[in-house]
């Protein structure tokens, strides 16, 4: 059977998996994307090692996090997240979709690192305020038998 890009994006977002060009790029580091586990740190040299070592030691201003809509709405890439309607942007979405498994809107995005899981956020979805919550992916259980 054929599987389209929409299905791929829905499935990978539900699991919280980053995609190059959305959550990973030359301007979005592996340290910010929380995929340091995929780096061969024991290699003596590789491109970007110095920058990644500094980011690992000092921390990063924004990290890749999961966002679950509390209100009805479908978040999309490039939408800003705030703590309230009038506050400054505290992050930006990189991927967003409707989760057919959860029957709600979910997203991945870079959010200020100091915001804890459970923080309530606001996303402007086409001029309508949508309340959302910062969560830790995956959005769905890894074991389908549960």
PDB file of C-alpha atoms in Angstrom, residues 65 70 82-83 114-121 132-135:
ATOM      1  CA  UNK A  65       9.370  20.125  22.732  1.00  0.00           C
ATOM      2  CA  UNK A  70      -6.244  21.845  24.882  1.00  0.00           C
ATOM      3  CA  UNK A  82       3.124  32.579  23.857  1.00  0.00           C
ATOM      4  CA  UNK A  83       2.271  32.387  27.527  1.00  0.00           C
ATOM      5  CA  UNK A 114      13.274  27.212  31.010  1.00  0.00           C
ATOM      6  CA  UNK A 115       9.557  26.511  30.463  1.00  0.00           C
ATOM      7  CA  UNK A 116       8.621  23.278  32.275  1.00  0.00           C
ATOM      8  CA  UNK A 117       6.419  20.474  30.996  1.00  0.00           C
ATOM      9  CA  UNK A 118       2.807  21.317  31.810  1.00  0.00           C
ATOM     10  CA  UNK A 119       3.149  25.028  31.023  1.00  0.00           C
ATOM     11  CA  UNK A 120      -0.005  26.348  29.368  1.00  0.00           C
ATOM     12  CA  UNK A 121       0.639  28.188  26.114  1.00  0.00           C
ATOM     13  CA  UNK A 132      -2.118  24.369  24.440  1.00  0.00           C
ATOM     14  CA  UNK A 133       0.140  22.556  26.870  1.00  0.00           C
ATOM     15  CA  UNK A 134       3.863  21.805  26.787  1.00  0.00           C
ATOM     16  CA  UNK A 135       4.400  18.022  26.888  1.00  0.00           C
TER      17      UNK A 135
END
